[in-house]
Short mmCIF file of N, CA and C in Angstrom, two decimals:
data_model
loop_
_atom_site.label_atom_id
_atom_site.label_comp_id
_atom_site.label_asym_id
_atom_site.label_seq_id
_atom_site.Cartn_x
_atom_site.Cartn_y
_atom_site.Cartn_z
N UNK A 1 78.00 84.04 115.03
CA UNK A 1 78.77 85.07 115.69
C UNK A 1 80.15 84.55 116.08
N UNK A 2 80.22 83.31 116.58
CA UNK A 2 81.51 82.77 117.00
C UNK A 2 82.41 82.49 115.80
N UNK A 3 81.81 82.20 114.62
CA UNK A 3 82.63 82.01 113.41
C UNK A 3 83.30 83.31 113.02
N UNK A 4 82.54 84.41 113.13
CA UNK A 4 83.11 85.72 112.81
C UNK A 4 84.21 86.07 113.80
N UNK A 5 83.97 85.76 115.08
CA UNK A 5 84.96 86.02 116.13
C UNK A 5 86.22 85.20 115.89
N UNK A 6 86.04 83.93 115.51
CA UNK A 6 87.18 83.06 115.23
C UNK A 6 87.95 83.56 114.02
N UNK A 7 87.22 84.06 112.99
CA UNK A 7 87.88 84.59 111.79
C UNK A 7 88.71 85.83 112.11
N UNK A 8 88.15 86.69 112.94
CA UNK A 8 88.87 87.90 113.35
C UNK A 8 90.09 87.52 114.18
N UNK A 9 89.90 86.57 115.10
CA UNK A 9 91.01 86.12 115.94
C UNK A 9 92.12 85.51 115.09
N UNK A 10 91.74 84.67 114.10
CA UNK A 10 92.74 84.05 113.22
C UNK A 10 93.48 85.12 112.41
N UNK A 11 92.74 86.13 111.93
CA UNK A 11 93.38 87.23 111.20
C UNK A 11 94.35 88.00 112.05
N UNK A 12 93.95 88.27 113.29
CA UNK A 12 94.82 88.99 114.22
C UNK A 12 96.06 88.18 114.54
N UNK A 13 95.86 86.87 114.75
CA UNK A 13 96.97 85.98 115.04
C UNK A 13 97.95 85.93 113.86
N UNK A 14 97.40 85.85 112.63
CA UNK A 14 98.25 85.84 111.44
C UNK A 14 99.02 87.15 111.31
N UNK A 15 98.37 88.27 111.65
CA UNK A 15 99.02 89.58 111.60
C UNK A 15 100.20 89.64 112.57
N UNK A 16 99.97 89.14 113.80
CA UNK A 16 101.03 89.17 114.80
C UNK A 16 102.19 88.25 114.45
N UNK A 17 101.90 87.15 113.78
CA UNK A 17 102.95 86.18 113.47
C UNK A 17 103.74 86.53 112.21
N UNK A 18 103.28 87.54 111.50
CA UNK A 18 104.04 87.96 110.32
C UNK A 18 105.41 88.44 110.73
N UNK A 19 106.39 88.20 109.89
CA UNK A 19 107.76 88.59 110.20
C UNK A 19 107.93 90.08 110.40
N UNK A 20 107.18 90.89 109.66
CA UNK A 20 107.33 92.34 109.74
C UNK A 20 106.99 92.86 111.12
N UNK A 21 105.94 92.34 111.73
CA UNK A 21 105.53 92.81 113.04
C UNK A 21 106.57 92.44 114.09
N UNK A 22 107.08 91.24 114.02
CA UNK A 22 108.10 90.81 114.97
C UNK A 22 109.37 91.64 114.78
N UNK A 23 109.78 91.85 113.54
CA UNK A 23 110.96 92.68 113.27
C UNK A 23 110.77 94.10 113.80
N UNK A 24 109.57 94.63 113.61
CA UNK A 24 109.30 95.97 114.09
C UNK A 24 109.37 96.03 115.62
N UNK A 25 108.84 95.04 116.28
CA UNK A 25 108.88 95.00 117.74
C UNK A 25 110.33 94.94 118.23
N UNK A 26 111.14 94.12 117.59
CA UNK A 26 112.55 94.02 117.97
C UNK A 26 113.24 95.37 117.73
N UNK A 27 112.93 96.01 116.62
CA UNK A 27 113.54 97.31 116.32
C UNK A 27 113.18 98.35 117.36
N UNK A 28 111.94 98.35 117.82
CA UNK A 28 111.51 99.32 118.83
C UNK A 28 112.26 99.09 120.14
N UNK A 29 112.39 97.83 120.55
CA UNK A 29 113.08 97.53 121.81
C UNK A 29 114.55 97.92 121.71
N UNK A 30 115.19 97.55 120.61
CA UNK A 30 116.61 97.90 120.44
C UNK A 30 116.77 99.42 120.34
N UNK A 31 115.84 100.08 119.66
CA UNK A 31 115.89 101.53 119.54
C UNK A 31 115.78 102.22 120.89
N UNK A 32 114.92 101.69 121.74
CA UNK A 32 114.77 102.28 123.08
C UNK A 32 116.06 102.11 123.88
N UNK A 33 116.66 100.94 123.80
CA UNK A 33 117.92 100.71 124.51
C UNK A 33 119.04 101.58 123.92
N UNK A 34 119.03 101.72 122.62
CA UNK A 34 120.05 102.50 121.93
C UNK A 34 119.94 103.98 122.29
N UNK A 35 118.71 104.45 122.50
CA UNK A 35 118.50 105.84 122.87
C UNK A 35 119.22 106.17 124.17
N UNK A 36 119.20 105.25 125.12
CA UNK A 36 119.91 105.48 126.38
C UNK A 36 121.41 105.64 126.15
N UNK A 37 121.97 104.84 125.26
CA UNK A 37 123.40 104.94 124.96
C UNK A 37 123.72 106.30 124.35
N UNK A 38 122.91 106.70 123.37
CA UNK A 38 123.16 107.98 122.70
C UNK A 38 123.01 109.13 123.68
N UNK A 39 121.98 109.09 124.50
CA UNK A 39 121.80 110.16 125.50
C UNK A 39 122.99 110.23 126.45
N UNK A 40 123.53 109.08 126.82
CA UNK A 40 124.71 109.06 127.69
C UNK A 40 125.92 109.67 127.01
N UNK A 41 126.09 109.38 125.73
CA UNK A 41 127.20 109.96 124.97
C UNK A 41 127.05 111.48 124.89
N UNK A 42 125.83 111.93 124.61
CA UNK A 42 125.61 113.38 124.52
C UNK A 42 125.86 114.04 125.87
N UNK A 43 125.30 113.47 126.95
CA UNK A 43 125.46 114.08 128.27
C UNK A 43 126.87 113.93 128.83
N UNK A 44 127.54 112.80 128.51
CA UNK A 44 128.85 112.55 129.10
C UNK A 44 130.02 113.07 128.28
N UNK A 45 129.85 113.24 126.97
CA UNK A 45 130.97 113.66 126.12
C UNK A 45 130.69 114.98 125.41
N UNK A 46 129.57 115.05 124.70
CA UNK A 46 129.28 116.24 123.89
C UNK A 46 129.02 117.46 124.77
N UNK A 47 128.15 117.31 125.75
CA UNK A 47 127.85 118.45 126.62
C UNK A 47 129.09 118.99 127.33
N UNK A 48 129.96 118.15 127.90
CA UNK A 48 131.18 118.71 128.51
C UNK A 48 132.10 119.41 127.50
N UNK A 49 132.15 118.88 126.26
CA UNK A 49 132.95 119.57 125.25
C UNK A 49 132.38 120.95 124.95
N UNK A 50 131.06 121.03 124.84
CA UNK A 50 130.42 122.33 124.64
C UNK A 50 130.57 123.18 125.89
N UNK A 51 130.53 122.50 127.05
CA UNK A 51 130.69 123.21 128.32
C UNK A 51 132.05 123.84 128.48
N UNK A 52 133.05 123.33 127.76
CA UNK A 52 134.38 123.94 127.81
C UNK A 52 134.34 125.36 127.24
N UNK A 53 133.39 125.59 126.32
CA UNK A 53 133.26 126.91 125.71
C UNK A 53 132.24 127.74 126.48
N UNK A 54 131.13 127.13 126.86
CA UNK A 54 130.08 127.87 127.55
C UNK A 54 129.65 127.12 128.79
N UNK A 55 128.40 126.71 128.78
CA UNK A 55 127.86 125.97 129.93
C UNK A 55 127.65 124.52 129.55
N UNK A 56 127.72 123.65 130.53
CA UNK A 56 127.62 122.22 130.29
C UNK A 56 126.19 121.80 129.94
N UNK A 57 125.20 122.56 130.42
CA UNK A 57 123.81 122.24 130.19
C UNK A 57 123.32 123.00 128.97
N UNK A 58 123.06 122.29 127.89
CA UNK A 58 122.61 122.95 126.66
C UNK A 58 121.25 123.61 126.83
N UNK A 59 120.44 123.09 127.73
CA UNK A 59 119.11 123.66 127.93
C UNK A 59 119.16 125.10 128.44
N UNK A 60 120.28 125.50 129.01
CA UNK A 60 120.39 126.86 129.54
C UNK A 60 120.65 127.90 128.44
N UNK A 61 120.98 127.46 127.23
CA UNK A 61 121.17 128.40 126.13
C UNK A 61 119.80 128.84 125.63
N UNK A 62 119.55 130.15 125.67
CA UNK A 62 118.28 130.68 125.18
C UNK A 62 118.49 132.12 124.76
N UNK A 63 117.51 132.61 124.06
CA UNK A 63 117.52 134.01 123.65
C UNK A 63 116.19 134.63 124.07
N UNK A 64 116.25 135.87 124.50
CA UNK A 64 115.06 136.56 124.96
C UNK A 64 114.41 137.25 123.76
N UNK A 65 113.19 136.83 123.45
CA UNK A 65 112.48 137.41 122.32
C UNK A 65 111.73 138.68 122.76
N UNK A 66 111.13 138.60 123.93
CA UNK A 66 110.39 139.75 124.46
C UNK A 66 110.69 139.83 125.95
N UNK A 67 111.32 140.89 126.34
CA UNK A 67 111.79 141.02 127.71
C UNK A 67 110.77 141.61 128.64
N UNK A 68 111.12 141.73 129.87
CA UNK A 68 112.39 141.31 130.46
C UNK A 68 112.39 139.81 130.76
N UNK A 69 113.46 139.15 130.43
CA UNK A 69 113.61 137.71 130.65
C UNK A 69 114.42 137.50 131.91
N UNK A 70 113.73 137.16 132.96
CA UNK A 70 114.39 136.90 134.23
C UNK A 70 113.87 135.60 134.80
N UNK A 71 114.64 134.97 135.65
CA UNK A 71 114.23 133.76 136.32
C UNK A 71 114.35 132.53 135.43
N UNK A 72 114.12 131.39 136.06
CA UNK A 72 114.17 130.12 135.33
C UNK A 72 112.97 129.27 135.73
N UNK A 73 112.67 128.28 134.92
CA UNK A 73 111.59 127.34 135.22
C UNK A 73 110.24 128.02 135.21
N UNK A 74 109.43 127.74 136.26
CA UNK A 74 108.08 128.29 136.32
C UNK A 74 108.07 129.78 136.65
N UNK A 75 109.14 130.27 137.27
CA UNK A 75 109.20 131.68 137.65
C UNK A 75 109.80 132.56 136.54
N UNK A 76 110.03 131.98 135.35
CA UNK A 76 110.63 132.74 134.25
C UNK A 76 109.64 133.75 133.71
N UNK A 77 110.17 134.89 133.36
CA UNK A 77 109.34 135.93 132.75
C UNK A 77 109.85 136.21 131.35
N UNK A 78 109.03 136.84 130.54
CA UNK A 78 109.42 137.15 129.18
C UNK A 78 109.19 135.97 128.26
N UNK A 79 109.48 136.21 126.99
CA UNK A 79 109.32 135.16 125.98
C UNK A 79 110.71 134.74 125.54
N UNK A 80 111.02 133.47 125.76
CA UNK A 80 112.36 132.95 125.44
C UNK A 80 112.31 131.96 124.29
N UNK A 81 113.35 131.96 123.52
CA UNK A 81 113.56 130.92 122.50
C UNK A 81 114.64 130.01 123.07
N UNK A 82 114.27 128.76 123.31
CA UNK A 82 115.19 127.80 123.95
C UNK A 82 115.97 127.05 122.87
N UNK A 83 116.87 127.73 122.23
CA UNK A 83 117.61 127.11 121.14
C UNK A 83 118.63 126.09 121.62
N UNK A 84 118.99 126.12 122.88
CA UNK A 84 119.90 125.12 123.44
C UNK A 84 119.25 123.74 123.47
N UNK A 85 117.96 123.68 123.80
CA UNK A 85 117.24 122.41 123.78
C UNK A 85 117.18 121.84 122.38
N UNK A 86 116.94 122.71 121.40
CA UNK A 86 116.89 122.28 120.00
C UNK A 86 118.27 121.78 119.57
N UNK A 87 119.32 122.47 119.98
CA UNK A 87 120.68 122.05 119.65
C UNK A 87 120.99 120.68 120.25
N UNK A 88 120.60 120.47 121.51
CA UNK A 88 120.83 119.18 122.16
C UNK A 88 120.09 118.05 121.46
N UNK A 89 118.83 118.29 121.10
CA UNK A 89 118.04 117.27 120.39
C UNK A 89 118.63 117.00 119.01
N UNK A 90 119.10 118.05 118.35
CA UNK A 90 119.71 117.88 117.02
C UNK A 90 120.99 117.07 117.12
N UNK A 91 121.82 117.37 118.11
CA UNK A 91 123.05 116.59 118.30
C UNK A 91 122.74 115.13 118.58
N UNK A 92 121.73 114.87 119.41
CA UNK A 92 121.32 113.50 119.71
C UNK A 92 120.88 112.79 118.44
N UNK A 93 120.08 113.48 117.63
CA UNK A 93 119.61 112.89 116.37
C UNK A 93 120.77 112.59 115.43
N UNK A 94 121.66 113.55 115.25
CA UNK A 94 122.79 113.36 114.32
C UNK A 94 123.69 112.21 114.78
N UNK A 95 123.97 112.14 116.07
CA UNK A 95 124.80 111.05 116.59
C UNK A 95 124.10 109.72 116.39
N UNK A 96 122.80 109.66 116.69
CA UNK A 96 122.04 108.42 116.50
C UNK A 96 122.06 108.00 115.04
N UNK A 97 121.78 108.93 114.15
CA UNK A 97 121.76 108.62 112.72
C UNK A 97 123.13 108.15 112.23
N UNK A 98 124.19 108.79 112.70
CA UNK A 98 125.54 108.40 112.27
C UNK A 98 125.89 107.01 112.76
N UNK A 99 125.59 106.72 114.02
CA UNK A 99 125.90 105.39 114.55
C UNK A 99 125.09 104.32 113.84
N UNK A 100 123.80 104.56 113.64
CA UNK A 100 122.97 103.58 112.94
C UNK A 100 123.48 103.37 111.53
N UNK A 101 123.83 104.45 110.84
CA UNK A 101 124.30 104.32 109.46
C UNK A 101 125.63 103.57 109.39
N UNK A 102 126.61 104.02 110.18
CA UNK A 102 127.95 103.46 110.06
C UNK A 102 128.11 102.08 110.70
N UNK A 103 127.32 101.79 111.72
CA UNK A 103 127.46 100.49 112.39
C UNK A 103 126.43 99.46 111.95
N UNK A 104 125.34 99.90 111.32
CA UNK A 104 124.31 98.94 110.93
C UNK A 104 124.01 98.96 109.43
N UNK A 105 123.65 100.11 108.91
CA UNK A 105 123.20 100.19 107.51
C UNK A 105 124.34 99.94 106.54
N UNK A 106 125.45 100.62 106.70
CA UNK A 106 126.57 100.48 105.77
C UNK A 106 127.14 99.06 105.73
N UNK A 107 127.44 98.43 106.88
CA UNK A 107 127.93 97.05 106.81
C UNK A 107 126.89 96.08 106.21
N UNK A 108 125.62 96.27 106.52
CA UNK A 108 124.59 95.39 105.99
C UNK A 108 124.45 95.57 104.48
N UNK A 109 124.52 96.80 103.99
CA UNK A 109 124.40 97.01 102.55
C UNK A 109 125.62 96.44 101.82
N UNK A 110 126.80 96.54 102.43
CA UNK A 110 127.98 95.92 101.81
C UNK A 110 127.85 94.41 101.77
N UNK A 111 127.36 93.83 102.86
CA UNK A 111 127.15 92.38 102.90
C UNK A 111 126.13 91.94 101.85
N UNK A 112 125.02 92.66 101.75
CA UNK A 112 123.99 92.31 100.76
C UNK A 112 124.51 92.48 99.34
N UNK A 113 125.36 93.47 99.11
CA UNK A 113 125.95 93.66 97.78
C UNK A 113 126.86 92.49 97.42
N UNK A 114 127.64 92.00 98.40
CA UNK A 114 128.50 90.84 98.16
C UNK A 114 127.67 89.60 97.86
N UNK A 115 126.60 89.40 98.62
CA UNK A 115 125.73 88.25 98.38
C UNK A 115 125.11 88.33 96.99
N UNK A 116 124.67 89.52 96.61
CA UNK A 116 124.07 89.70 95.28
C UNK A 116 125.09 89.48 94.18
N UNK A 117 126.33 89.94 94.39
CA UNK A 117 127.38 89.74 93.39
C UNK A 117 127.70 88.25 93.23
N UNK A 118 127.74 87.53 94.35
CA UNK A 118 127.97 86.08 94.28
C UNK A 118 126.84 85.39 93.54
N UNK A 119 125.61 85.81 93.82
CA UNK A 119 124.44 85.19 93.17
C UNK A 119 124.48 85.46 91.66
N UNK A 120 124.81 86.69 91.27
CA UNK A 120 124.89 87.02 89.84
C UNK A 120 126.03 86.27 89.17
N UNK A 121 127.16 86.14 89.86
CA UNK A 121 128.28 85.39 89.29
C UNK A 121 127.90 83.93 89.10
N UNK A 122 127.19 83.39 90.07
CA UNK A 122 126.74 82.00 89.98
C UNK A 122 125.76 81.83 88.82
N UNK A 123 124.83 82.79 88.67
CA UNK A 123 123.88 82.73 87.56
C UNK A 123 124.61 82.87 86.23
N UNK A 124 125.61 83.76 86.19
CA UNK A 124 126.39 83.95 84.96
C UNK A 124 127.10 82.66 84.56
N UNK A 125 127.66 81.95 85.53
CA UNK A 125 128.32 80.68 85.26
C UNK A 125 127.32 79.67 84.74
N UNK A 126 126.15 79.62 85.33
CA UNK A 126 125.12 78.68 84.88
C UNK A 126 124.68 79.02 83.46
N UNK A 127 124.56 80.32 83.13
CA UNK A 127 124.17 80.71 81.78
C UNK A 127 125.23 80.29 80.77
N UNK A 128 126.51 80.44 81.11
CA UNK A 128 127.58 80.04 80.20
C UNK A 128 127.52 78.54 79.98
N UNK A 129 127.33 77.78 81.05
CA UNK A 129 127.24 76.33 80.91
C UNK A 129 126.02 75.96 80.07
N UNK A 130 124.89 76.61 80.32
CA UNK A 130 123.69 76.32 79.54
C UNK A 130 123.89 76.68 78.08
N UNK A 131 124.53 77.80 77.81
CA UNK A 131 124.77 78.19 76.42
C UNK A 131 125.70 77.19 75.75
N UNK A 132 126.71 76.73 76.44
CA UNK A 132 127.64 75.77 75.87
C UNK A 132 126.91 74.47 75.57
N UNK A 133 126.09 74.01 76.51
CA UNK A 133 125.31 72.79 76.29
C UNK A 133 124.36 72.97 75.12
N UNK A 134 123.77 74.16 75.02
CA UNK A 134 122.85 74.43 73.92
C UNK A 134 123.58 74.41 72.59
N UNK A 135 124.77 74.97 72.56
CA UNK A 135 125.55 74.95 71.32
C UNK A 135 125.90 73.52 70.92
N UNK A 136 126.28 72.69 71.89
CA UNK A 136 126.60 71.29 71.60
C UNK A 136 125.38 70.57 71.06
N UNK A 137 124.24 70.79 71.68
CA UNK A 137 123.01 70.16 71.21
C UNK A 137 122.66 70.62 69.80
N UNK A 138 122.86 71.88 69.49
CA UNK A 138 122.61 72.38 68.13
C UNK A 138 123.54 71.70 67.13
N UNK A 139 124.80 71.53 67.51
CA UNK A 139 125.76 70.87 66.63
C UNK A 139 125.35 69.42 66.38
N UNK A 140 124.90 68.74 67.44
CA UNK A 140 124.44 67.35 67.29
C UNK A 140 123.23 67.31 66.37
N UNK A 141 122.30 68.23 66.58
CA UNK A 141 121.12 68.30 65.72
C UNK A 141 121.52 68.53 64.27
N UNK A 142 122.41 69.48 64.04
CA UNK A 142 122.85 69.78 62.67
C UNK A 142 123.54 68.58 62.05
N UNK A 143 124.33 67.86 62.85
CA UNK A 143 125.01 66.66 62.33
C UNK A 143 124.00 65.59 61.98
N UNK A 144 122.97 65.41 62.81
CA UNK A 144 121.93 64.42 62.52
C UNK A 144 121.14 64.81 61.28
N UNK A 145 120.83 66.09 61.15
CA UNK A 145 120.10 66.55 59.97
C UNK A 145 120.97 66.34 58.72
N UNK A 146 122.23 66.64 58.84
CA UNK A 146 123.13 66.45 57.69
C UNK A 146 123.27 64.98 57.36
N UNK A 147 123.34 64.13 58.38
CA UNK A 147 123.44 62.68 58.16
C UNK A 147 122.17 62.15 57.51
N UNK A 148 121.02 62.58 57.96
CA UNK A 148 119.76 62.15 57.35
C UNK A 148 119.68 62.64 55.92
N UNK A 149 120.11 63.87 55.73
CA UNK A 149 120.07 64.43 54.39
C UNK A 149 120.96 63.65 53.44
N UNK A 150 122.14 63.26 53.88
CA UNK A 150 123.04 62.49 53.03
C UNK A 150 122.54 61.07 52.87
N UNK A 151 121.85 60.53 53.87
CA UNK A 151 121.29 59.17 53.81
C UNK A 151 120.18 59.10 52.80
N UNK A 152 119.35 60.11 52.70
CA UNK A 152 118.23 60.12 51.76
C UNK A 152 118.69 60.31 50.34
N UNK A 153 119.74 61.05 50.12
CA UNK A 153 120.21 61.29 48.76
C UNK A 153 120.90 60.07 48.17
N UNK A 154 121.44 59.16 49.04
CA UNK A 154 122.11 57.98 48.53
C UNK A 154 121.10 56.96 48.06
N UNK A 155 119.90 56.91 48.58
CA UNK A 155 118.91 55.92 48.21
C UNK A 155 118.27 56.28 46.97
#
C-alpha cells in the first residue's frame, strides 16, 4: 500500500514540477493583478467618457422588456434587460485583449520570428559550408580515382 502511495505522490510531485503547471500558475496570478488594472481603466477613463454622453455607471443602462419597470435593486419591478452590464463587461474584455495582444503577444511573436530567422540563417550558412566541403571532397575523390586509373594503365 505504501508503494502505491509513494508512486502516486511521486507522480503528483512530477506533475507539479512540470514547467507547464508553474507557467500556468504564474499566468493566473499575473492575470488577476492585470484584471485590477483593466477594471481601473474602465472605471476611471471609459466610464467617465461614456458618462459625458449619458450616465457614468454603465450598469444603469437597461431596457424594460415587460413593464412596469420601476425601482432599482431588490425593489425593482418588471423584466429588465441589463445591456449596460454587458457593455461594461465587453469593454473590459476588449481592453484586456488589446493590451495583452499589443504589449505581450505581438512583441513576443516578433522576437521569436527574429530568433527563428537567425537560426535559419545560421543553418543556411552551415549547409553552404557543408556543401562546399562536400564538393571539395568529391573533387579529391575524382582526382584520386583518375590518378589510380592512369597509374593502372601505365603498368
